[in-house]
Short mmCIF file of N, CA and C in Angstrom, two decimals:
data_model
loop_
_atom_site.label_atom_id
_atom_site.label_comp_id
_atom_site.label_asym_id
_atom_site.label_seq_id
_atom_site.Cartn_x
_atom_site.Cartn_y
_atom_site.Cartn_z
N MET A 1 165.27 8.35 207.31
CA MET A 1 164.74 6.22 206.55
C MET A 1 163.28 5.96 206.56
N THR A 2 163.33 5.16 205.40
CA THR A 2 162.13 5.00 205.12
C THR A 2 161.39 3.97 205.73
N ASP A 3 159.59 4.24 204.92
CA ASP A 3 159.22 3.92 205.71
C ASP A 3 159.54 1.63 205.73
N ASP A 4 159.56 1.49 204.50
CA ASP A 4 160.34 0.18 204.19
C ASP A 4 161.01 -0.56 205.14
N THR A 5 162.18 0.21 205.47
CA THR A 5 163.11 -0.25 206.12
C THR A 5 162.47 -0.38 207.53
N GLU A 6 162.09 1.01 208.04
CA GLU A 6 162.05 1.09 209.23
C GLU A 6 160.80 -0.01 209.72
N ALA A 7 160.29 -0.76 208.77
CA ALA A 7 158.35 -1.52 208.86
C ALA A 7 159.62 -3.68 208.50
N GLY A 8 160.85 -3.85 208.05
CA GLY A 8 161.90 -4.70 208.29
C GLY A 8 161.57 -5.09 206.74
N GLY A 9 161.25 -3.80 205.72
CA GLY A 9 161.03 -4.63 204.59
C GLY A 9 160.41 -5.66 204.07
N LYS A 10 158.84 -5.80 204.80
CA LYS A 10 158.57 -6.86 204.42
C LYS A 10 157.42 -6.25 203.51
N ILE A 11 156.95 -7.73 202.75
CA ILE A 11 156.48 -6.88 200.92
C ILE A 11 155.55 -8.58 201.26
N ASP A 12 153.83 -7.87 201.58
CA ASP A 12 152.80 -9.20 201.73
C ASP A 12 152.72 -9.69 200.65
N TYR A 13 151.95 -11.08 200.45
CA TYR A 13 151.56 -11.47 198.88
C TYR A 13 150.36 -10.70 197.88
N ALA A 14 149.83 -10.27 199.11
CA ALA A 14 149.08 -8.67 197.92
C ALA A 14 149.96 -8.05 197.64
N GLU A 15 150.84 -7.57 198.22
CA GLU A 15 151.87 -6.63 197.61
C GLU A 15 152.33 -6.95 195.42
N VAL A 16 153.01 -8.51 196.32
CA VAL A 16 153.78 -8.92 195.14
C VAL A 16 153.13 -9.13 194.07
N MET A 17 151.40 -9.51 194.24
CA MET A 17 150.27 -9.55 193.23
C MET A 17 150.14 -8.70 192.29
N ARG A 18 150.24 -7.02 193.14
CA ARG A 18 150.00 -5.79 192.81
C ARG A 18 151.20 -5.52 191.93
N ARG A 19 152.41 -5.88 192.26
CA ARG A 19 153.78 -5.36 191.21
C ARG A 19 154.56 -6.39 190.70
N LEU A 20 154.33 -8.28 190.09
CA LEU A 20 154.70 -8.63 189.58
C LEU A 20 153.38 -9.18 188.81
N PRO A 21 153.82 -9.28 187.75
CA PRO A 21 152.89 -9.69 185.68
C PRO A 21 152.51 -11.29 186.41
N HIS A 22 153.32 -12.04 187.32
CA HIS A 22 153.48 -13.37 186.70
C HIS A 22 152.02 -13.71 188.02
N ARG A 23 151.42 -15.10 187.21
CA ARG A 23 150.10 -15.45 188.21
C ARG A 23 150.06 -17.57 187.90
N TYR A 24 149.71 -17.77 188.93
CA TYR A 24 149.93 -19.64 188.35
C TYR A 24 149.89 -19.74 187.24
N PRO A 25 150.91 -20.52 187.22
CA PRO A 25 151.85 -21.65 187.94
C PRO A 25 152.93 -20.76 187.98
N PHE A 26 152.94 -19.69 187.40
CA PHE A 26 154.51 -19.37 187.24
C PHE A 26 154.76 -18.19 187.98
N LEU A 27 154.13 -17.64 189.28
CA LEU A 27 154.81 -16.84 189.63
C LEU A 27 154.93 -17.71 190.71
N LEU A 28 156.02 -16.77 190.78
CA LEU A 28 157.28 -18.13 191.93
C LEU A 28 157.72 -17.54 193.26
N VAL A 29 157.08 -16.63 193.68
CA VAL A 29 157.06 -15.08 195.12
C VAL A 29 156.18 -15.53 195.83
N ASP A 30 155.84 -16.09 196.86
CA ASP A 30 155.32 -15.58 198.16
C ASP A 30 155.09 -14.30 198.61
N LYS A 31 156.11 -14.51 199.17
CA LYS A 31 156.30 -12.87 200.33
C LYS A 31 157.70 -12.46 199.79
N ALA A 32 157.72 -11.64 200.40
CA ALA A 32 159.20 -11.23 200.37
C ALA A 32 159.65 -10.21 201.57
N GLN A 33 160.70 -10.19 202.55
CA GLN A 33 161.38 -9.47 203.50
C GLN A 33 162.59 -9.17 203.17
N ASP A 34 163.37 -8.41 204.29
CA ASP A 34 164.88 -7.27 204.47
C ASP A 34 164.51 -6.60 202.85
N TYR A 35 163.27 -5.95 202.75
CA TYR A 35 163.77 -4.96 201.70
C TYR A 35 164.56 -3.83 201.75
N VAL A 36 165.76 -3.14 201.34
CA VAL A 36 165.68 -2.14 201.14
C VAL A 36 165.95 -1.45 199.71
N ALA A 37 165.18 -0.12 199.37
CA ALA A 37 165.41 0.84 198.67
C ALA A 37 166.24 0.31 197.40
N GLY A 38 166.69 0.46 196.20
CA GLY A 38 167.49 0.14 195.52
C GLY A 38 169.02 -0.56 195.48
N THR A 39 169.02 -1.71 197.22
CA THR A 39 169.95 -2.49 197.53
C THR A 39 169.49 -3.74 197.12
N SER A 40 168.58 -4.25 198.59
CA SER A 40 167.96 -5.87 198.63
C SER A 40 167.12 -6.26 198.44
N ILE A 41 166.69 -7.06 198.86
CA ILE A 41 165.58 -7.46 199.04
C ILE A 41 166.23 -9.37 199.52
N THR A 42 164.61 -9.96 200.05
CA THR A 42 164.98 -11.40 200.41
C THR A 42 163.02 -12.29 199.76
N GLY A 43 163.56 -12.83 198.60
CA GLY A 43 162.33 -13.18 198.11
C GLY A 43 161.95 -15.00 198.98
N VAL A 44 160.94 -14.81 199.56
CA VAL A 44 159.95 -16.98 199.42
C VAL A 44 159.39 -17.36 198.65
N LYS A 45 159.44 -18.73 198.86
CA LYS A 45 158.84 -19.13 198.09
C LYS A 45 159.05 -20.67 198.95
N ASN A 46 157.88 -20.91 198.77
CA ASN A 46 157.15 -22.19 199.55
C ASN A 46 156.77 -22.72 198.95
N VAL A 47 157.57 -23.57 198.14
CA VAL A 47 157.25 -25.33 198.19
C VAL A 47 156.39 -26.06 198.56
N THR A 48 155.59 -26.34 197.53
CA THR A 48 154.51 -27.91 198.34
C THR A 48 154.64 -28.92 197.28
N HIS A 49 153.95 -29.69 197.97
CA HIS A 49 154.08 -30.97 196.20
C HIS A 49 153.16 -31.44 195.40
N ASN A 50 152.49 -29.76 195.71
CA ASN A 50 151.21 -29.18 194.81
C ASN A 50 151.38 -28.92 193.43
N GLU A 51 152.87 -28.23 193.12
CA GLU A 51 153.50 -28.08 192.49
C GLU A 51 153.04 -28.45 191.39
N PRO A 52 152.33 -27.91 190.15
CA PRO A 52 152.36 -28.53 188.54
C PRO A 52 153.81 -29.22 188.34
N PHE A 53 154.83 -28.81 188.57
CA PHE A 53 155.59 -29.07 187.92
C PHE A 53 156.30 -30.92 188.40
N PHE A 54 155.97 -31.13 189.42
CA PHE A 54 156.61 -32.14 190.42
C PHE A 54 156.04 -33.46 189.85
N PRO A 55 154.40 -33.54 189.42
CA PRO A 55 154.62 -34.93 188.86
C PRO A 55 155.54 -35.37 187.33
N GLY A 56 155.75 -34.63 186.73
CA GLY A 56 156.71 -35.15 185.68
C GLY A 56 157.92 -34.78 186.19
N HIS A 57 158.64 -34.78 187.48
CA HIS A 57 160.38 -33.85 187.73
C HIS A 57 159.68 -34.19 189.06
N PHE A 58 160.02 -35.10 190.01
CA PHE A 58 159.55 -36.34 189.19
C PHE A 58 158.88 -37.05 189.74
N PRO A 59 157.94 -38.05 189.56
CA PRO A 59 157.64 -38.77 190.62
C PRO A 59 157.94 -39.48 191.08
N ILE A 60 158.89 -39.63 191.16
CA ILE A 60 159.16 -40.62 192.45
C ILE A 60 160.25 -39.70 193.89
N ASP A 61 160.61 -38.79 193.03
CA ASP A 61 161.89 -38.35 193.52
C ASP A 61 161.38 -37.29 193.38
N PRO A 62 160.85 -35.94 193.67
CA PRO A 62 160.74 -34.72 193.43
C PRO A 62 161.45 -33.50 193.50
N VAL A 63 162.01 -32.87 192.51
CA VAL A 63 162.84 -32.09 192.49
C VAL A 63 162.44 -30.57 191.77
N MET A 64 162.81 -29.28 192.10
CA MET A 64 161.95 -28.16 191.69
C MET A 64 163.13 -28.52 191.13
N PRO A 65 162.70 -27.94 189.45
CA PRO A 65 163.55 -27.70 188.14
C PRO A 65 164.43 -26.48 188.88
N GLY A 66 165.85 -26.43 188.31
CA GLY A 66 166.38 -25.95 188.61
C GLY A 66 166.61 -24.38 187.85
N VAL A 67 165.87 -24.52 186.29
CA VAL A 67 165.71 -23.12 185.88
C VAL A 67 164.32 -22.55 187.12
N LEU A 68 163.55 -23.35 187.48
CA LEU A 68 162.89 -21.91 188.06
C LEU A 68 163.07 -21.63 189.01
N ILE A 69 163.68 -22.11 189.70
CA ILE A 69 165.22 -21.43 191.32
C ILE A 69 166.14 -20.18 190.54
N VAL A 70 166.43 -20.37 189.36
CA VAL A 70 167.20 -19.32 188.97
C VAL A 70 165.52 -18.12 188.45
N GLU A 71 164.45 -18.56 187.85
CA GLU A 71 163.35 -17.77 187.45
C GLU A 71 162.63 -17.28 189.16
N ALA A 72 162.72 -17.35 189.66
CA ALA A 72 162.13 -16.94 191.30
C ALA A 72 163.52 -15.75 192.21
N MET A 73 164.47 -16.17 191.93
CA MET A 73 165.43 -15.26 191.39
C MET A 73 165.21 -14.13 191.24
N ALA A 74 165.20 -14.13 189.59
CA ALA A 74 164.91 -13.58 188.69
C ALA A 74 163.15 -12.55 189.63
N GLN A 75 162.24 -13.43 189.42
CA GLN A 75 161.30 -11.86 189.85
C GLN A 75 161.55 -12.07 191.52
N THR A 76 163.15 -11.98 192.02
CA THR A 76 162.45 -11.18 193.12
C THR A 76 162.89 -10.20 192.79
N GLY A 77 164.39 -9.85 192.23
CA GLY A 77 165.14 -8.96 191.42
C GLY A 77 164.15 -7.83 191.09
N ALA A 78 162.75 -8.56 190.11
CA ALA A 78 162.32 -7.80 190.07
C ALA A 78 160.54 -7.25 190.63
N LEU A 79 160.83 -7.56 191.91
CA LEU A 79 160.37 -7.13 192.52
C LEU A 79 160.62 -5.99 193.68
N LEU A 80 162.61 -5.82 193.79
CA LEU A 80 162.89 -5.16 194.68
C LEU A 80 162.92 -3.97 193.53
N MET A 81 163.42 -4.41 192.03
CA MET A 81 163.26 -2.93 191.05
C MET A 81 161.81 -2.62 191.25
N SER A 82 160.84 -2.85 190.91
CA SER A 82 158.90 -2.22 190.67
C SER A 82 159.60 -1.65 192.53
N LYS A 83 159.33 -2.45 193.66
CA LYS A 83 159.26 -1.63 194.51
C LYS A 83 160.14 -0.18 194.76
N THR A 84 161.16 -0.17 194.26
CA THR A 84 162.12 0.94 194.31
C THR A 84 162.00 1.75 193.64
N MET A 85 161.57 1.78 192.12
CA MET A 85 160.79 2.48 191.05
C MET A 85 159.99 3.06 191.01
N ASP A 86 158.99 1.89 191.39
CA ASP A 86 157.07 2.16 191.80
C ASP A 86 157.20 2.35 190.15
N VAL A 87 157.86 1.06 189.63
CA VAL A 87 156.65 0.85 187.99
C VAL A 87 155.89 -0.10 188.23
N ALA A 88 154.95 1.20 187.69
CA ALA A 88 153.57 0.39 187.79
C ALA A 88 153.36 -1.03 186.47
N VAL A 89 152.00 -2.07 186.90
CA VAL A 89 152.56 -3.53 186.04
C VAL A 89 151.76 -3.63 184.63
N GLU A 90 150.88 -2.32 184.43
CA GLU A 90 150.40 -2.00 183.46
C GLU A 90 150.93 -0.75 182.05
N GLY A 91 151.63 -1.34 181.53
CA GLY A 91 152.54 -0.84 179.91
C GLY A 91 153.36 -0.52 181.03
N LYS A 92 154.26 -1.47 181.58
CA LYS A 92 155.05 -2.23 181.67
C LYS A 92 155.43 -3.73 182.56
N VAL A 93 156.94 -4.04 181.98
CA VAL A 93 157.58 -5.45 182.34
C VAL A 93 159.01 -5.02 182.37
N ILE A 94 159.05 -6.13 183.41
CA ILE A 94 160.58 -6.09 183.57
C ILE A 94 161.19 -7.34 183.20
N MET A 95 162.31 -7.15 181.89
CA MET A 95 162.28 -8.18 181.36
C MET A 95 163.83 -8.79 182.39
N PHE A 96 163.69 -10.03 182.06
CA PHE A 96 164.85 -10.45 182.32
C PHE A 96 166.25 -10.55 181.22
N MET A 97 167.25 -10.03 181.53
CA MET A 97 168.41 -10.30 180.25
C MET A 97 169.87 -10.50 180.13
N SER A 98 170.36 -11.21 181.39
CA SER A 98 170.97 -12.09 181.17
C SER A 98 171.62 -13.15 182.24
N ILE A 99 171.87 -13.96 182.27
CA ILE A 99 172.30 -14.74 183.44
C ILE A 99 173.45 -15.26 183.28
N ASP A 100 175.21 -14.96 184.87
CA ASP A 100 176.34 -15.75 184.81
C ASP A 100 176.21 -16.64 185.65
N GLY A 101 176.96 -17.06 185.90
CA GLY A 101 177.71 -17.55 186.90
C GLY A 101 176.80 -18.88 187.56
N VAL A 102 175.76 -19.63 187.11
CA VAL A 102 174.30 -20.20 187.32
C VAL A 102 175.39 -22.32 188.15
N ARG A 103 175.07 -21.62 189.65
CA ARG A 103 175.44 -23.01 190.03
C ARG A 103 174.63 -23.82 190.59
N PHE A 104 174.06 -24.78 191.42
CA PHE A 104 173.17 -25.50 192.36
C PHE A 104 173.79 -26.15 192.93
N ARG A 105 173.59 -25.59 194.63
CA ARG A 105 174.23 -26.96 195.21
C ARG A 105 173.59 -28.02 196.19
N LYS A 106 171.72 -27.62 196.01
CA LYS A 106 171.21 -27.70 196.67
C LYS A 106 169.44 -28.15 195.71
N PRO A 107 169.05 -29.03 196.62
CA PRO A 107 167.69 -29.52 195.00
C PRO A 107 166.64 -29.35 196.35
N ALA A 108 166.18 -28.79 195.78
CA ALA A 108 164.82 -27.70 196.67
C ALA A 108 163.45 -28.75 196.15
N ARG A 109 163.08 -29.76 197.20
CA ARG A 109 161.76 -30.61 196.92
C ARG A 109 160.95 -29.90 198.28
N PRO A 110 159.86 -30.89 197.97
CA PRO A 110 158.78 -30.31 198.88
C PRO A 110 158.60 -29.80 200.24
N GLY A 111 158.24 -28.88 200.43
CA GLY A 111 157.82 -28.80 202.24
C GLY A 111 159.64 -27.86 202.15
N ASP A 112 160.18 -27.49 201.32
CA ASP A 112 161.72 -26.68 201.18
C ASP A 112 160.74 -24.79 201.21
N GLN A 113 161.36 -24.63 202.40
CA GLN A 113 161.35 -23.18 201.79
C GLN A 113 162.70 -22.32 201.37
N LEU A 114 162.44 -22.29 200.17
CA LEU A 114 163.36 -21.63 199.35
C LEU A 114 163.69 -19.58 199.69
N HIS A 115 165.12 -18.89 200.19
CA HIS A 115 164.79 -17.81 200.55
C HIS A 115 166.18 -17.12 199.34
N MET A 116 165.80 -16.57 198.27
CA MET A 116 166.28 -15.65 197.50
C MET A 116 167.03 -14.90 198.02
N LYS A 117 168.28 -14.27 198.11
CA LYS A 117 168.84 -13.46 199.28
C LYS A 117 169.19 -12.64 197.40
N VAL A 118 168.72 -11.71 197.23
CA VAL A 118 169.17 -10.73 196.06
C VAL A 118 169.46 -9.48 196.31
N VAL A 119 170.73 -8.79 196.09
CA VAL A 119 171.55 -7.51 196.06
C VAL A 119 172.03 -7.07 194.34
N VAL A 120 171.88 -6.45 194.75
CA VAL A 120 171.66 -5.32 193.25
C VAL A 120 173.34 -4.66 193.08
N THR A 121 173.87 -4.96 192.15
CA THR A 121 175.80 -4.69 192.28
C THR A 121 176.14 -3.36 191.56
N LYS A 122 174.67 -3.59 190.45
CA LYS A 122 174.93 -2.36 189.80
C LYS A 122 172.77 -2.22 189.00
N GLN A 123 173.44 -0.53 188.84
CA GLN A 123 171.84 0.16 188.57
C GLN A 123 172.34 1.28 187.60
N ARG A 124 172.02 1.26 186.54
CA ARG A 124 172.15 2.63 185.29
C ARG A 124 170.76 2.61 184.90
N GLY A 125 170.15 3.64 185.04
CA GLY A 125 168.62 3.86 184.83
C GLY A 125 167.99 3.18 184.94
N ASP A 126 166.67 2.33 184.32
CA ASP A 126 166.10 1.24 183.86
C ASP A 126 166.72 -0.09 183.94
N ILE A 127 167.98 -0.26 184.38
CA ILE A 127 168.37 -1.13 184.01
C ILE A 127 169.85 -2.07 185.94
N PHE A 128 168.64 -3.14 185.77
CA PHE A 128 169.61 -3.22 187.75
C PHE A 128 170.59 -4.60 187.17
N LYS A 129 171.73 -5.31 187.29
CA LYS A 129 172.82 -6.48 188.01
C LYS A 129 172.08 -6.50 188.83
N PHE A 130 172.54 -8.04 188.77
CA PHE A 130 172.19 -8.36 190.58
C PHE A 130 172.84 -9.61 191.00
N ARG A 131 173.38 -10.22 192.38
CA ARG A 131 173.90 -11.55 192.43
C ARG A 131 172.36 -11.96 193.66
N GLY A 132 172.41 -13.04 192.97
CA GLY A 132 171.05 -14.12 193.94
C GLY A 132 171.64 -15.17 194.40
N GLU A 133 171.48 -15.50 195.63
CA GLU A 133 171.88 -16.18 196.51
C GLU A 133 170.28 -17.44 196.81
N THR A 134 170.24 -18.89 196.28
CA THR A 134 168.95 -18.86 197.13
C THR A 134 169.50 -20.15 198.32
N PHE A 135 168.68 -20.03 199.14
CA PHE A 135 169.47 -20.85 200.64
C PHE A 135 167.95 -21.33 201.05
N ILE A 136 168.47 -23.19 201.61
CA ILE A 136 167.21 -23.97 202.03
C ILE A 136 167.58 -23.84 203.54
N ASP A 137 166.86 -23.92 204.28
CA ASP A 137 167.35 -24.53 205.70
C ASP A 137 168.94 -23.71 206.12
N ASP A 138 169.18 -22.49 205.50
CA ASP A 138 169.93 -21.77 205.64
C ASP A 138 171.38 -22.76 205.16
N LYS A 139 170.99 -23.44 204.14
CA LYS A 139 172.18 -24.15 203.66
C LYS A 139 172.31 -23.30 201.72
N LEU A 140 172.95 -22.49 201.44
CA LEU A 140 173.12 -22.28 199.82
C LEU A 140 172.77 -23.82 198.16
N ALA A 141 171.67 -22.76 197.81
CA ALA A 141 170.58 -23.97 197.29
C ALA A 141 170.81 -23.98 196.00
N ALA A 142 171.36 -22.00 195.30
CA ALA A 142 171.90 -21.95 194.05
C ALA A 142 172.11 -20.74 193.87
N GLU A 143 172.94 -20.44 192.86
CA GLU A 143 173.38 -18.78 193.11
C GLU A 143 173.88 -18.70 191.58
N ALA A 144 173.32 -17.45 191.30
CA ALA A 144 173.58 -16.99 189.47
C ALA A 144 173.81 -15.28 190.04
N ASP A 145 174.41 -14.10 188.40
CA ASP A 145 174.50 -12.99 188.71
C ASP A 145 173.11 -12.91 187.50
N PHE A 146 172.83 -12.13 187.57
CA PHE A 146 171.80 -11.55 186.72
C PHE A 146 171.23 -10.52 186.00
N ALA A 147 171.03 -9.53 185.45
CA ALA A 147 170.07 -8.36 184.84
C ALA A 147 168.58 -8.43 184.50
N ALA A 148 168.75 -7.10 184.33
CA ALA A 148 166.94 -7.61 183.77
C ALA A 148 166.84 -5.52 183.99
N MET A 149 165.99 -5.31 182.91
CA MET A 149 165.71 -4.20 182.87
C MET A 149 163.96 -4.12 182.54
N VAL A 150 163.29 -2.91 182.56
CA VAL A 150 162.18 -2.15 182.73
C VAL A 150 161.54 -2.27 180.85
N VAL A 151 160.70 -2.74 180.50
CA VAL A 151 160.96 -2.07 178.59
C VAL A 151 159.30 -2.09 179.03
N THR A 152 158.94 -0.64 177.78
CA THR A 152 157.65 -0.63 177.84
C THR A 152 156.62 -1.34 177.42
N VAL A 153 155.64 -1.63 176.75
CA VAL A 153 154.71 -2.97 176.19
C VAL A 153 154.25 -1.74 175.94
N ASP A 154 153.44 -2.53 174.61
CA ASP A 154 152.22 -2.12 173.58
C ASP A 154 151.34 -1.95 174.99
N ALA A 155 149.65 -1.37 174.58
CA ALA A 155 148.86 -2.86 175.02
C ALA A 155 148.10 -2.77 173.68
N PRO A 156 147.79 -4.23 173.58
CA PRO A 156 146.58 -5.11 173.18
C PRO A 156 146.02 -4.29 171.93
N VAL A 157 145.55 -5.03 170.62
CA VAL A 157 145.15 -4.49 169.74
C VAL A 157 143.85 -4.99 169.72
N SER A 158 142.96 -4.05 170.04
CA SER A 158 141.41 -5.00 169.99
C SER A 158 140.91 -5.68 168.89
#
């Protein structure tokens, strides 16, 4: 058994920042729990009224855009891949490849906490396929099947 499963598989914000290249306003995972290498993870996103999308979506009745809930699931999957494969952020990026069967069941609003449960359904080399489900207050809010892969990126030319 690895240290990850013995410690409850927790990933704090500092490790999220080391493993994902995303930054404000596009980093949509605050921490993770229940990490099991190559198998599953649960990402956590605290939705606050200060999110940059709420003034325009919608001022009177703020709702987190569904596409950002899907992105939060994808970032959770990327976090699982990064930790499982020990992918360095420098020179590599985990890219979203496909998405199928997206369903939205419950809107996310300020004050909600998203729990993105992501399970690996298939892995082949640097390509992972996932099943993601996002819960708010233990109720299914969104679900999707998606895939991602590790891509080597060229260093910027100076």
